[in-house]
mmCIF file of C-alpha atoms in Angstrom:
data_model
loop_
_atom_site.group_PDB
_atom_site.id
_atom_site.type_symbol
_atom_site.label_atom_id
_atom_site.label_comp_id
_atom_site.label_asym_id
_atom_site.label_seq_id
_atom_site.Cartn_x
_atom_site.Cartn_y
_atom_site.Cartn_z
ATOM 1 C CA MET A 1 79.698 98.782 65.060
ATOM 2 C CA ALA A 2 81.042 99.838 68.786
ATOM 3 C CA LYS A 3 82.501 103.197 69.469
ATOM 4 C CA LYS A 4 86.134 103.119 70.554
ATOM 5 C CA GLU A 5 86.640 105.132 73.582
ATOM 6 C CA ALA A 6 89.523 107.749 73.249
ATOM 7 C CA GLU A 7 92.741 106.432 75.306
ATOM 8 C CA ALA A 8 93.427 109.074 77.661
ATOM 9 C CA PRO A 9 96.898 111.064 76.561
ATOM 10 C CA VAL A 10 100.269 110.221 79.092
ATOM 11 C CA ARG A 11 100.222 112.861 81.319
ATOM 12 C CA ASP A 12 103.204 115.048 81.872
ATOM 13 C CA PRO A 13 105.041 114.347 85.390
ATOM 14 C CA LYS A 14 105.422 118.104 85.386
ATOM 15 C CA THR A 15 101.509 118.574 85.536
ATOM 16 C CA PHE A 16 101.374 116.447 88.919
ATOM 17 C CA LYS A 17 100.728 119.354 91.165
ATOM 18 C CA LEU A 18 102.028 117.849 94.504
ATOM 19 C CA LYS A 19 104.490 115.437 95.529
ATOM 20 C CA VAL A 20 103.576 113.630 98.995
ATOM 21 C CA THR A 21 104.910 110.880 101.402
ATOM 22 C CA VAL A 22 102.794 108.227 102.514
ATOM 23 C CA GLY A 23 103.343 106.181 105.842
ATOM 24 C CA PRO A 24 101.522 102.725 105.471
ATOM 25 C CA THR A 25 102.942 101.732 108.570
ATOM 26 C CA ILE A 26 100.292 103.113 110.717
ATOM 27 C CA SER A 27 96.733 102.417 110.083
ATOM 28 C CA LEU A 28 94.477 104.567 107.981
ATOM 29 C CA GLU A 29 92.334 104.731 111.291
ATOM 30 C CA ASP A 30 95.016 105.588 113.402
ATOM 31 C CA GLN A 31 96.065 108.379 110.872
ATOM 32 C CA CYS A 32 92.756 109.863 110.490
ATOM 33 C CA ARG A 33 92.556 110.182 114.389
ATOM 34 C CA LEU A 34 96.215 111.942 114.883
ATOM 35 C CA LEU A 35 95.333 114.297 111.805
ATOM 36 C CA GLY A 36 91.758 115.087 113.311
ATOM 37 C CA VAL A 37 89.536 113.267 110.879
ATOM 38 C CA GLU A 38 86.325 111.839 111.783
ATOM 39 C CA TYR A 39 86.689 108.360 110.192
ATOM 40 C CA VAL A 40 83.149 106.690 109.191
ATOM 41 C CA LEU A 41 84.048 103.639 107.288
ATOM 42 C CA ASP A 42 83.829 100.297 108.537
ATOM 43 C CA SER A 43 87.984 98.817 107.906
ATOM 44 C CA SER A 44 86.393 95.301 107.193
ATOM 45 C CA ARG A 45 85.039 96.522 104.327
ATOM 46 C CA LEU A 46 87.759 98.104 102.548
ATOM 47 C CA GLY A 47 89.529 97.215 99.655
ATOM 48 C CA GLU A 48 91.990 97.842 96.450
ATOM 49 C CA TRP A 49 90.206 98.968 93.111
ATOM 50 C CA PRO A 50 91.717 96.389 90.840
ATOM 51 C CA ASP A 51 94.258 97.707 88.964
ATOM 52 C CA LYS A 52 95.329 96.438 85.633
ATOM 53 C CA LYS A 53 98.880 97.180 85.886
ATOM 54 C CA ALA A 54 99.272 94.903 89.423
ATOM 55 C CA PHE A 55 100.701 98.455 91.113
ATOM 56 C CA LYS A 56 101.472 97.153 94.260
ATOM 57 C CA ARG A 57 101.871 99.498 97.264
ATOM 58 C CA PRO A 58 104.626 99.221 99.169
ATOM 59 C CA GLU A 59 104.768 98.341 103.039
ATOM 60 C CA MET A 60 107.535 101.239 103.817
ATOM 61 C CA PRO A 61 107.194 105.039 103.353
ATOM 62 C CA TYR A 62 107.035 105.838 99.729
ATOM 63 C CA GLU A 63 106.641 108.971 97.634
ATOM 64 C CA ILE A 64 103.923 109.443 94.984
ATOM 65 C CA CYS A 65 103.152 112.751 92.794
ATOM 66 C CA VAL A 66 99.602 113.586 92.742
ATOM 67 C CA GLN A 67 96.942 115.434 90.905
ATOM 68 C CA ASP A 68 94.782 116.830 93.845
ATOM 69 C CA GLY A 69 91.461 116.507 92.174
ATOM 70 C CA LYS A 70 90.660 120.151 91.298
ATOM 71 C CA ASP A 71 90.608 119.570 87.282
ATOM 72 C CA ASN A 72 88.118 116.591 88.103
ATOM 73 C CA VAL A 73 85.598 118.462 90.307
ATOM 74 C CA GLY A 74 82.291 117.728 89.107
ATOM 75 C CA LYS A 75 82.907 115.152 86.984
ATOM 76 C CA SER A 76 81.334 111.595 87.138
ATOM 77 C CA PHE A 77 83.654 108.466 87.683
ATOM 78 C CA ASP A 78 83.015 107.534 84.365
ATOM 79 C CA LYS A 79 83.993 110.568 82.770
ATOM 80 C CA VAL A 80 87.578 110.932 84.422
ATOM 81 C CA ARG A 81 90.305 108.892 82.175
ATOM 82 C CA LEU A 82 93.467 107.629 83.567
ATOM 83 C CA ALA A 83 96.475 107.964 81.470
ATOM 84 C CA PRO A 84 99.002 105.435 81.274
ATOM 85 C CA ASN A 85 101.642 106.804 83.792
ATOM 86 C CA GLU A 86 98.152 107.379 86.613
ATOM 87 C CA ARG A 87 96.440 105.360 88.902
ATOM 88 C CA ARG A 88 93.992 105.621 91.291
ATOM 89 C CA PRO A 89 95.504 106.900 94.602
ATOM 90 C CA SER A 90 93.872 105.159 98.237
ATOM 91 C CA ALA A 91 92.755 106.712 101.254
ATOM 92 C CA LEU A 92 96.078 106.364 103.088
ATOM 93 C CA GLU A 93 97.442 108.319 99.961
ATOM 94 C CA GLY A 94 94.463 110.765 99.945
ATOM 95 C CA LEU A 95 95.381 111.594 103.885
ATOM 96 C CA ALA A 96 98.927 111.973 102.775
ATOM 97 C CA VAL A 97 97.911 114.887 100.444
ATOM 98 C CA PHE A 98 95.363 116.340 103.141
ATOM 99 C CA ALA A 99 98.286 116.138 105.790
ATOM 100 C CA LYS A 100 100.538 118.318 103.688
ATOM 101 C CA THR A 101 97.950 120.736 102.462
ATOM 102 C CA PRO A 102 95.046 120.598 104.809
ATOM 103 C CA ASP A 103 93.492 123.804 103.116
ATOM 104 C CA ILE A 104 92.860 121.852 100.461
ATOM 105 C CA LEU A 105 89.632 120.719 101.879
ATOM 106 C CA ASP A 106 88.296 124.369 101.754
ATOM 107 C CA ASP A 107 88.606 124.818 98.037
ATOM 108 C CA HIS A 108 87.276 120.813 97.176
ATOM 109 C CA GLY A 109 86.915 117.351 98.636
ATOM 110 C CA LEU A 110 89.339 114.286 97.674
ATOM 111 C CA ILE A 111 87.637 111.423 96.071
ATOM 112 C CA LEU A 112 89.917 108.215 96.335
ATOM 113 C CA THR A 113 89.056 105.723 94.153
ATOM 114 C CA GLY A 114 91.687 103.436 95.051
ATOM 115 C CA THR A 115 90.257 101.909 98.063
ATOM 116 C CA THR A 116 86.773 100.692 98.053
ATOM 117 C CA VAL A 117 84.095 100.661 100.543
ATOM 118 C CA GLY A 118 81.872 97.053 99.853
ATOM 119 C CA PRO A 119 81.578 96.281 96.220
ATOM 120 C CA TYR A 120 80.065 99.963 95.070
ATOM 121 C CA ASP A 121 81.807 102.517 96.965
ATOM 122 C CA VAL A 122 85.252 104.497 97.234
ATOM 123 C CA VAL A 123 86.140 106.948 99.696
ATOM 124 C CA ILE A 124 85.810 110.752 100.037
ATOM 125 C CA LEU A 125 87.582 112.955 102.361
ATOM 126 C CA HIS A 126 85.851 116.103 102.912
ATOM 127 C CA LYS A 127 84.677 118.917 105.163
ATOM 128 C CA VAL A 128 81.007 118.756 106.202
ATOM 129 C CA LYS A 129 79.665 121.664 108.309
ATOM 130 C CA GLY A 130 83.310 122.507 109.011
ATOM 131 C CA LYS A 131 84.623 119.054 110.097
ATOM 132 C CA ILE A 132 86.880 116.789 108.114
ATOM 133 C CA ARG A 133 85.306 113.715 107.424
ATOM 134 C CA MET A 134 86.423 110.388 105.533
ATOM 135 C CA GLU A 135 83.586 108.210 104.400
ATOM 136 C CA PRO A 136 82.001 106.092 101.882
ATOM 137 C CA TYR A 137 81.008 107.360 98.673
ATOM 138 C CA SER A 138 79.021 106.388 95.719
ATOM 139 C CA VAL A 139 80.641 106.009 92.222
ATOM 140 C CA THR A 140 77.347 106.772 90.971
ATOM 141 C CA PHE A 141 77.084 110.009 92.403
ATOM 142 C CA VAL A 142 78.571 113.458 91.240
ATOM 143 C CA ASP A 143 79.508 116.044 93.716
ATOM 144 C CA GLU A 144 79.875 119.487 92.389
ATOM 145 C CA LYS A 145 82.557 120.325 95.537
ATOM 146 C CA ALA A 146 84.427 117.365 95.005
ATOM 147 C CA GLY A 147 87.368 116.002 92.479
ATOM 148 C CA ILE A 148 88.533 112.467 91.806
ATOM 149 C CA VAL A 149 92.232 112.708 92.478
ATOM 150 C CA THR A 150 94.752 110.863 90.414
ATOM 151 C CA CYS A 151 98.716 109.871 90.994
ATOM 152 C CA SER A 152 101.226 108.855 89.283
ATOM 153 C CA ARG A 153 102.850 105.217 89.231
#
């Protein structure tokens, strides 16, 4: 008999540590440039992680509540369970977290699993040798200095 996986508990909205405004009217690449982030992604390969609950990101500025990934530092992609009221944030949403709290990258990188890069990678926003970079990140890799970010639906 197959072992049934435990369901993630519904996360109390009070536990989302940060509220950010996301501006989708400016491209990800342009926002990176404006914020001094080195953009190491091929925009033609970017997509969205499939969302079973069919979340559609608004085209106008919007707010989200975010778990900043600190609780998920060093955890593998398959070990982070989303609660029913959570979803995977996009690279643009992660950039909004950085814009509001730039010092966060001194503590840990942000793994943004809502944006895919080709068939097997997602996005990481982190500091490398003092420079802030947004680049592909393999879902099979575990980074001891980065955490998977989640956000509210």
